[in-house]
Coordinates of C-alpha atoms in Angstrom, one line a residue:
Chain K
M1268 CA 129.3 338.6 196.2
S1269 CA 131.2 336.1 198.4
D1270 CA 134.2 338.5 198.6
E1271 CA 131.9 341.2 200.2
V1272 CA 131.5 341.0 204.0
V1273 CA 128.0 341.8 205.1
P1274 CA 128.1 342.9 208.8
G1275 CA 126.4 340.4 211.0
A1276 CA 126.1 337.8 208.3
V1277 CA 126.9 334.2 209.2
I1278 CA 128.0 331.0 207.4
Q1279 CA 127.4 327.4 208.4
V1280 CA 130.1 324.8 207.9
K1281 CA 130.1 321.1 208.6
T1282 CA 133.1 320.0 210.8
L1283 CA 134.3 316.3 210.7
F1284 CA 136.3 314.5 213.4
F1285 CA 138.3 311.3 212.9
A1286 CA 140.2 308.8 215.1
A1287 CA 141.6 310.3 218.3
Y1288 CA 140.0 313.7 217.5
R1289 CA 136.6 312.1 217.4
D1290 CA 137.2 310.6 220.8
M1291 CA 138.3 314.0 222.2
V1292 CA 135.4 316.0 220.7
G1293 CA 132.9 313.2 221.3
A1294 CA 131.3 313.6 217.9
E1295 CA 131.8 312.5 214.3
E1296 CA 130.3 315.6 212.8
L1297 CA 129.2 319.1 214.1
D1298 CA 127.5 321.9 212.2
I1299 CA 128.9 325.3 213.4
Q1300 CA 128.1 328.9 212.5
L1301 CA 130.8 331.4 211.9
P1302 CA 130.8 335.1 210.9
Q1303 CA 131.2 335.6 207.2
G1304 CA 134.8 336.0 206.3
A1305 CA 135.9 333.5 209.0
T1306 CA 139.0 331.4 208.3
L1307 CA 139.9 327.9 209.2
R1308 CA 141.7 329.2 212.2
D1309 CA 138.4 330.7 213.4
A1310 CA 136.7 327.3 213.0
V1311 CA 139.4 325.6 215.1
R1312 CA 138.9 328.3 217.8
A1313 CA 135.2 327.7 217.8
I1314 CA 135.6 323.9 218.2
R1315 CA 138.3 324.3 220.9
A1316 CA 135.9 326.4 222.9
R1317 CA 133.5 323.6 223.2
P1318 CA 133.5 320.9 225.9
G1319 CA 136.4 318.5 225.2
G1320 CA 137.6 320.7 222.3
D1321 CA 140.6 322.0 224.2
A1322 CA 142.1 318.5 223.9
L1323 CA 142.6 319.3 220.2
P1324 CA 145.9 320.9 219.2
E1325 CA 145.8 324.6 218.4
D1326 CA 147.0 324.1 214.9
P1327 CA 145.8 320.7 213.6
A1328 CA 146.0 319.6 210.0
L1329 CA 142.8 320.5 208.2
A1330 CA 141.0 319.9 205.0
V1331 CA 138.3 321.9 203.3
N1332 CA 136.1 320.0 200.9
R1333 CA 138.5 317.0 200.9
E1334 CA 141.7 318.9 200.2
Y1335 CA 144.3 319.9 202.7
A1336 CA 144.1 323.6 203.4
S1337 CA 146.2 326.1 205.4
S1338 CA 144.7 327.8 208.5
N1339 CA 144.3 331.2 206.8
R1340 CA 141.9 329.7 204.3
V1341 CA 138.6 331.8 204.2
L1342 CA 135.6 329.6 204.6
E1343 CA 132.4 329.7 202.6
N1344 CA 128.9 328.7 203.6
G1345 CA 128.4 324.9 203.2
D1346 CA 132.1 324.0 203.4
E1347 CA 133.1 320.6 204.8
V1348 CA 135.9 321.2 207.3
A1349 CA 137.8 318.1 208.4
F1350 CA 140.1 317.9 211.5
I1351 CA 142.9 315.5 210.4
P1352 CA 144.9 313.8 213.2
P1353 CA 148.4 312.7 212.2
V1354 CA 147.7 310.0 209.6
A1355 CA 148.8 306.4 210.0
G1356 CA 147.7 304.3 207.0
G1357 CA 149.5 301.3 205.7
Chain Q
M255 CA 144.7 303.5 187.6
Y256 CA 142.7 301.9 190.3
C257 CA 142.5 303.4 193.8
R258 CA 140.1 302.2 196.4
I259 CA 139.3 302.3 200.1
T260 CA 137.4 299.0 200.9
S261 CA 135.8 297.4 203.9
T262 CA 136.1 293.9 202.3
P263 CA 139.2 291.6 202.2
I264 CA 141.9 292.6 199.7
D265 CA 142.7 290.1 197.0
P266 CA 146.3 290.8 195.9
V267 CA 146.0 288.5 192.9
E268 CA 143.2 290.5 191.5
L269 CA 145.5 293.6 191.7
L270 CA 148.3 291.7 189.9
R271 CA 145.8 290.9 187.1
R272 CA 144.6 294.4 186.9
V273 CA 147.9 296.0 186.3
R274 CA 149.9 293.6 184.0
T275 CA 149.9 294.0 180.3
N276 CA 152.1 292.5 177.6
E277 CA 154.2 295.7 177.5
D278 CA 155.4 295.0 181.1
G279 CA 158.5 293.2 182.0
A280 CA 158.1 293.7 185.8
V281 CA 155.2 293.8 188.3
L282 CA 155.9 294.7 191.9
L283 CA 153.3 293.9 194.6
F284 CA 153.6 295.4 198.0
T285 CA 151.3 294.1 200.7
G286 CA 151.1 295.4 204.3
A287 CA 149.6 293.0 206.8
V288 CA 148.7 293.2 210.5
R289 CA 151.6 292.0 212.6
N290 CA 151.2 290.1 215.9
H291 CA 153.5 292.6 217.7
D292 CA 154.4 296.3 217.8
A293 CA 156.9 298.1 219.9
G294 CA 157.1 295.1 222.2
R295 CA 153.4 294.6 222.8
A296 CA 151.3 291.6 221.7
V297 CA 148.7 292.7 219.1
V298 CA 145.4 291.0 218.4
G299 CA 144.4 293.3 215.6
L300 CA 144.0 296.8 214.1
T301 CA 141.0 298.9 213.5
Y302 CA 141.4 301.2 210.5
D303 CA 139.4 304.5 210.2
A304 CA 139.5 306.7 207.1
Y305 CA 138.1 309.9 205.8
E306 CA 137.0 307.8 202.9
A307 CA 136.0 310.2 200.2
M308 CA 139.1 312.3 200.7
A309 CA 141.4 309.2 201.1
A310 CA 140.3 307.9 197.7
N311 CA 140.9 311.3 196.0
K312 CA 144.2 311.6 197.7
L313 CA 145.3 308.1 196.5
E314 CA 144.3 309.0 192.9
E315 CA 146.3 312.3 193.1
I316 CA 149.4 310.4 194.4
C317 CA 149.0 307.7 191.7
E318 CA 148.8 310.4 189.0
E319 CA 151.9 312.2 190.3
V320 CA 153.9 309.0 190.7
S321 CA 152.8 307.9 187.2
S322 CA 154.0 311.1 185.7
R323 CA 157.4 310.9 187.5
F324 CA 158.3 307.3 186.7
E325 CA 158.1 305.2 183.5
V326 CA 155.4 302.9 184.8
G327 CA 152.3 301.3 183.4
E328 CA 149.2 300.6 185.4
I329 CA 149.0 301.2 189.2
A330 CA 146.5 299.7 191.6
I331 CA 146.2 300.6 195.3
V332 CA 143.6 299.3 197.7
H333 CA 143.5 300.2 201.4
R334 CA 141.2 298.4 203.8
V335 CA 139.2 299.9 206.7
G336 CA 137.4 298.3 209.6
E337 CA 138.4 295.6 212.0
L338 CA 141.4 293.6 210.9
A339 CA 143.0 290.5 212.6
V340 CA 146.6 289.5 212.6
G341 CA 147.7 288.4 209.1
D342 CA 144.9 290.4 207.3
V343 CA 146.1 292.5 204.4
S344 CA 145.6 296.2 205.2
V345 CA 147.1 297.7 202.0
A346 CA 148.2 296.3 198.6
I347 CA 150.0 298.3 195.9
A348 CA 150.7 296.8 192.5
V349 CA 152.8 298.6 189.9
A350 CA 153.5 297.2 186.4
S351 CA 156.3 298.6 184.3
P352 CA 158.4 297.8 181.2
H353 CA 161.5 297.9 183.4
R354 CA 162.0 297.0 187.1
D355 CA 163.9 300.1 188.3
A356 CA 160.9 302.3 187.7
A357 CA 158.6 299.7 189.4
Y358 CA 160.7 299.6 192.6
K359 CA 161.0 303.4 192.8
A360 CA 157.3 304.0 192.1
S361 CA 156.1 301.4 194.5
R362 CA 158.3 302.7 197.3
E363 CA 157.1 306.3 196.7
L364 CA 153.5 305.2 196.7
I365 CA 153.6 303.5 200.0
E366 CA 155.7 306.4 201.6
R367 CA 153.3 309.0 200.4
L368 CA 150.3 307.0 201.4
K369 CA 151.6 306.7 204.9
R370 CA 152.3 310.5 205.1
E371 CA 149.4 312.0 203.2
V372 CA 146.3 309.9 203.0
P373 CA 143.7 310.4 205.8
I374 CA 143.7 306.9 207.3
W375 CA 144.2 306.0 211.0
K376 CA 144.7 302.8 212.9
R377 CA 143.8 301.7 216.4
E378 CA 145.9 298.9 217.8
R379 CA 144.1 296.3 219.9
Y380 CA 146.3 294.4 222.4
T381 CA 145.9 290.9 224.0
N382 CA 145.2 292.5 227.4
G383 CA 142.1 294.4 226.0
D384 CA 143.8 297.8 225.7
E385 CA 143.4 299.8 222.5
T386 CA 145.2 302.9 221.3
W387 CA 145.3 305.1 218.2
L388 CA 148.8 304.9 216.7
E389 CA 151.0 307.9 216.3
G390 CA 151.2 309.0 212.7
F391 CA 152.5 311.7 210.4
S392 CA 151.2 315.3 210.4
P393 CA 150.2 316.0 206.8
Q394 CA 151.7 319.2 205.4
A395 CA 149.2 322.0 204.5
P396 CA 149.7 323.7 201.2
K397 CA 151.9 326.7 201.5
T398 CA 149.4 329.1 200.0
D399 CA 145.7 328.9 199.6
Chain N
M1113 CA 164.3 279.9 202.3
Y1114 CA 162.9 278.4 199.1
C1115 CA 165.0 278.6 195.9
R1116 CA 164.1 276.7 192.8
I1117 CA 164.7 276.4 189.1
T1118 CA 161.5 275.0 187.6
S1119 CA 160.2 274.0 184.1
T1120 CA 156.5 274.4 185.2
P1121 CA 154.5 277.7 185.4
I1122 CA 155.2 279.8 188.5
D1123 CA 152.4 280.5 190.9
P1124 CA 153.2 283.9 192.6
V1125 CA 150.4 283.4 195.2
E1126 CA 152.0 280.2 196.4
L1127 CA 155.2 282.2 197.0
L1128 CA 153.3 284.8 199.0
R1129 CA 151.8 282.1 201.1
R1130 CA 155.2 280.5 201.7
V1131 CA 156.9 283.5 203.0
R1132 CA 154.4 285.3 205.2
T1133 CA 154.2 284.8 208.9
N1134 CA 152.4 286.7 211.6
E1135 CA 155.6 288.5 212.5
D1136 CA 155.7 290.2 209.1
G1137 CA 154.2 293.6 208.4
A1138 CA 155.3 293.7 204.8
V1139 CA 155.6 291.2 201.9
L1140 CA 157.1 292.3 198.6
L1141 CA 156.6 290.2 195.5
F1142 CA 158.6 290.9 192.3
T1143 CA 157.5 289.1 189.2
G1144 CA 159.4 289.3 185.9
A1145 CA 157.3 288.4 182.8
V1146 CA 158.0 288.1 179.1
R1147 CA 157.4 291.4 177.3
N1148 CA 156.0 291.6 173.7
H1149 CA 158.9 293.9 172.7
D1150 CA 162.6 294.4 173.3
A1151 CA 164.9 297.0 171.9
G1152 CA 162.3 297.9 169.2
R1153 CA 161.7 294.3 168.1
A1154 CA 158.4 292.4 168.4
V1155 CA 158.9 289.4 170.6
V1156 CA 156.9 286.2 170.6
G1157 CA 158.6 284.5 173.5
L1158 CA 161.8 283.7 175.4
T1159 CA 163.6 280.3 175.8
Y1160 CA 165.4 280.1 179.1
D1161 CA 168.4 277.8 179.6
A1162 CA 170.1 277.3 182.9
Y1163 CA 173.0 275.3 184.5
E1164 CA 170.3 274.1 186.8
A1165 CA 172.3 272.5 189.7
M1166 CA 174.6 275.5 190.0
A1167 CA 171.8 278.0 189.5
A1168 CA 169.9 276.5 192.4
N1169 CA 173.0 276.6 194.6
K1170 CA 173.8 280.1 193.6
L1171 CA 170.3 281.3 194.4
E1172 CA 170.5 279.8 197.8
E1173 CA 173.9 281.4 198.4
I1174 CA 172.5 284.8 197.4
C1175 CA 169.4 284.3 199.6
E1176 CA 171.6 283.5 202.6
E1177 CA 173.8 286.5 202.1
V1178 CA 170.8 288.9 201.6
S1179 CA 169.1 287.4 204.7
S1180 CA 172.2 288.1 206.8
R1181 CA 172.5 291.7 205.5
F1182 CA 168.8 292.8 205.9
E1183 CA 166.3 292.3 208.7
V1184 CA 164.0 290.1 206.7
G1185 CA 161.9 287.0 207.3
E1186 CA 161.4 284.3 204.8
I1187 CA 162.6 284.6 201.1
A1188 CA 161.3 282.6 198.2
I1189 CA 162.7 282.7 194.6
V1190 CA 161.6 280.7 191.7
H1191 CA 163.1 281.0 188.1
R1192 CA 161.5 279.2 185.2
V1193 CA 163.4 277.5 182.3
G1194 CA 162.2 276.3 178.9
E1195 CA 159.9 278.0 176.3
L1196 CA 157.9 280.9 177.6
A1197 CA 155.3 283.0 175.8
V1198 CA 154.6 286.7 176.1
G1199 CA 153.0 287.3 179.6
D1200 CA 154.5 284.2 181.2
V1201 CA 156.2 284.7 184.5
S1202 CA 159.9 284.0 184.2
V1203 CA 160.9 284.8 187.8
A1204 CA 159.2 285.6 191.1
I1205 CA 160.8 286.8 194.3
A1206 CA 158.9 287.1 197.5
V1207 CA 160.4 288.7 200.7
A1208 CA 158.5 288.9 204.0
S1209 CA 159.7 291.3 206.6
P1210 CA 158.6 293.0 209.8
H1211 CA 159.3 296.4 208.2
R1212 CA 159.0 297.5 204.6
D1213 CA 162.4 299.2 204.2
A1214 CA 164.2 295.9 204.6
A1215 CA 161.8 294.1 202.2
Y1216 CA 162.4 296.7 199.4
K1217 CA 166.1 296.7 199.8
A1218 CA 166.4 292.9 200.0
S1219 CA 164.1 292.3 197.1
R1220 CA 166.0 294.7 194.9
E1221 CA 169.3 293.2 195.8
L1222 CA 168.0 289.7 195.1
I1223 CA 166.9 290.4 191.6
E1224 CA 170.1 292.4 190.8
R1225 CA 172.3 289.6 192.0
L1226 CA 170.2 287.0 190.3
K1227 CA 170.7 288.8 187.0
R1228 CA 174.4 289.2 187.4
E1229 CA 175.5 286.0 189.1
V1230 CA 173.1 283.1 188.4
P1231 CA 173.9 280.9 185.4
I1232 CA 170.7 281.4 183.4
W1233 CA 170.4 282.5 179.8
K1234 CA 167.6 283.6 177.5
R1235 CA 167.0 283.3 173.8
E1236 CA 164.6 285.8 172.3
R1237 CA 162.2 284.7 169.6
Y1238 CA 160.9 287.3 167.2
T1239 CA 157.8 287.5 165.1
N1240 CA 159.8 287.1 161.9
G1241 CA 161.2 283.7 163.1
D1242 CA 164.6 285.0 164.1
E1243 CA 166.1 283.9 167.5
T1244 CA 169.1 285.3 169.4
W1245 CA 170.8 284.7 172.8
L1246 CA 170.6 287.9 174.7
E1247 CA 173.6 289.8 175.9
G1248 CA 174.2 289.4 179.6
F1249 CA 176.5 290.1 182.5
S1250 CA 180.0 288.4 182.8
P1251 CA 180.0 286.9 186.3
Q1252 CA 183.1 287.8 188.4
A1253 CA 185.5 285.0 189.2
P1254 CA 186.6 284.8 192.8
K1255 CA 189.9 286.8 193.3
T1256 CA 191.8 283.9 194.7
D1257 CA 191.2 280.2 194.5
Chain P
M1250 CA 198.9 262.4 196.6
S1251 CA 197.0 264.9 194.5
D1252 CA 199.7 267.6 195.1
E1253 CA 202.3 265.4 193.6
V1254 CA 202.7 265.7 189.8
V1255 CA 203.5 262.3 188.3
P1256 CA 205.2 262.8 184.9
G1257 CA 203.0 261.7 182.0
A1258 CA 199.9 261.2 184.3
V1259 CA 196.6 262.5 182.9
I1260 CA 193.3 263.6 184.4
Q1261 CA 189.9 263.5 182.8
V1262 CA 187.4 266.4 183.3
K1263 CA 183.9 266.9 182.1
T1264 CA 183.3 270.2 180.3
L1265 CA 179.8 271.7 180.0
F1266 CA 178.5 274.3 177.5
F1267 CA 175.4 276.5 177.7
A1268 CA 173.5 278.9 175.6
A1269 CA 175.6 280.6 172.9
Y1270 CA 178.7 278.6 173.9
R1271 CA 176.8 275.4 173.3
D1272 CA 176.0 276.6 169.8
M1273 CA 179.6 277.5 169.1
V1274 CA 181.1 274.3 170.4
G1275 CA 178.3 272.2 169.0
A1276 CA 178.1 270.1 172.2
E1277 CA 176.5 270.2 175.6
E1278 CA 179.2 268.2 177.2
L1279 CA 182.7 266.9 176.3
D1280 CA 185.1 264.8 178.3
I1281 CA 188.7 265.9 177.9
Q1282 CA 192.0 264.7 179.1
L1283 CA 194.6 267.0 180.5
P1284 CA 198.1 266.6 182.0
Q1285 CA 198.1 266.3 185.7
G1286 CA 198.5 269.8 187.3
A1287 CA 196.6 271.4 184.5
T1288 CA 194.7 274.6 185.3
L1289 CA 191.3 275.9 184.1
R1290 CA 193.3 278.0 181.6
D1291 CA 194.7 274.8 180.1
A1292 CA 191.1 273.4 179.8
V1293 CA 190.0 276.5 177.9
R1294 CA 193.0 276.2 175.5
A1295 CA 192.2 272.6 174.9
I1296 CA 188.6 273.4 174.0
R1297 CA 189.5 276.4 171.9
A1298 CA 191.8 274.1 169.8
R1299 CA 188.8 272.0 168.8
P1300 CA 186.7 272.7 165.7
G1301 CA 184.4 275.7 166.5
G1302 CA 186.2 276.2 169.8
D1303 CA 188.0 279.3 168.6
A1304 CA 184.6 281.1 168.7
L1305 CA 184.8 281.0 172.5
P1306 CA 186.5 283.9 174.2
E1307 CA 190.0 283.4 175.5
D1308 CA 189.0 284.2 179.0
P1309 CA 185.4 283.0 179.6
A1310 CA 183.7 282.9 183.0
L1311 CA 184.2 279.3 184.4
A1312 CA 182.9 277.2 187.1
V1313 CA 184.4 274.1 188.7
N1314 CA 182.0 271.7 190.4
R1315 CA 179.3 274.4 190.3
E1316 CA 181.3 277.2 191.8
Y1317 CA 182.8 280.1 189.9
A1318 CA 186.5 279.7 189.7
S1319 CA 189.5 281.7 188.5
S1320 CA 191.5 280.5 185.5
N1321 CA 194.6 279.6 187.6
R1322 CA 192.5 277.0 189.4
V1323 CA 194.3 273.6 189.3
L1324 CA 192.0 270.8 188.1
E1325 CA 191.6 267.4 189.6
N1326 CA 190.5 264.2 188.0
G1327 CA 186.7 264.1 187.7
D1328 CA 186.1 267.8 188.0
E1329 CA 183.0 269.3 186.3
V1330 CA 184.1 272.4 184.3
A1331 CA 181.4 274.7 183.0
F1332 CA 182.0 277.4 180.4
I1333 CA 179.6 280.2 181.5
P1334 CA 178.5 282.7 178.9
P1335 CA 177.4 286.2 180.2
V1336 CA 174.4 285.4 182.3
A1337 CA 170.9 286.8 181.5
G1338 CA 168.4 285.5 184.0
G1339 CA 165.3 287.4 185.1

């Protein structure tokens, strides 16, 4: 089922922003809708099209459901997508 | 294995107690603390932010990988989040091991991987009131998905 | 710099407190403890002997040399002598440093040099009542005199 | 003065034994007399000539007045000479 693209169908994903990215986007968390079959790259484009979003890099580090993921990762409805600024723990 | 993100002060002694067994000849404890200076600027404190659920998972994953690569016993890692003052412990890593060589190597690998892979950030607060998110490491995405 | 041979239990927390200042971002604490096994034999304890006056001098000399080679802050080393049971701390080394790389390198060099140069010996006591002085390292005499 | 060898003159040194060497020699400490101008090597020979002393190695590590010293070191009256078994701290 999830492999089959239904024309016009949409998924909803939750996007999370931390540290400097949170300051740029002005939000901790945004729910966005994407066409079914959308990739992480599409999610980044959608966020960068919003006010303040263009301050984000074009190819930020990303996580899907708490695991790092590459930008060609296909998203599913309900995924948690985190925009990960360069990390600085310790 | 004990990996935690915490908003309360870290007690390094508790970590030492957690990891040591009678099999172990060596225990190595690394603690990172907030310095009063950085890159020539006077610092009053650091504010740590984390993607907490992912950070805890990532710490466990790193601990498991380091455990499998080196002959070590128990490992404990705690990283603090929130507002820290100069001198506060931000991270503590305890590694017990039958032999010291493995403890040193494992401890060093744990802190290096923590700094490069775990989604934690810090904002430096200066004496003049300025604040800034510190530059960090871009984590590597997996090659395939 | 704090270098001691002691016949009373070592408190690693006191060492951490001694070395850390607000200049330091990292503190590394190494503790060696008596294991319950060695080379396949069940161990009940270790008895440490030392040439105490020379051992304390030698520790200070090693600390000074390590301090001058690495960018570290305070160093504290305490080695215990007398009868120790399994789990007792025989040696603790605390190194504070602005940056962690220097702390790891200095700590490792301190314990390696301690084991090769400082006149301390240990006698292993086994569950069957046997005891034996453990093999060690022959310290190098100076080339000229 | 101390460079000048007076024929027949003797010096006294205190020798110390630790760990396995103490067990071999059966003493913690022995005062021995040596001819003026004697070296550490002469002190080792004198100790090895005693009962139990031949269990010691011919060329043990040695310290004079709490510093490691080589076996050609010339001794002076009152020196503290330590026989240092292989060390095993930590």
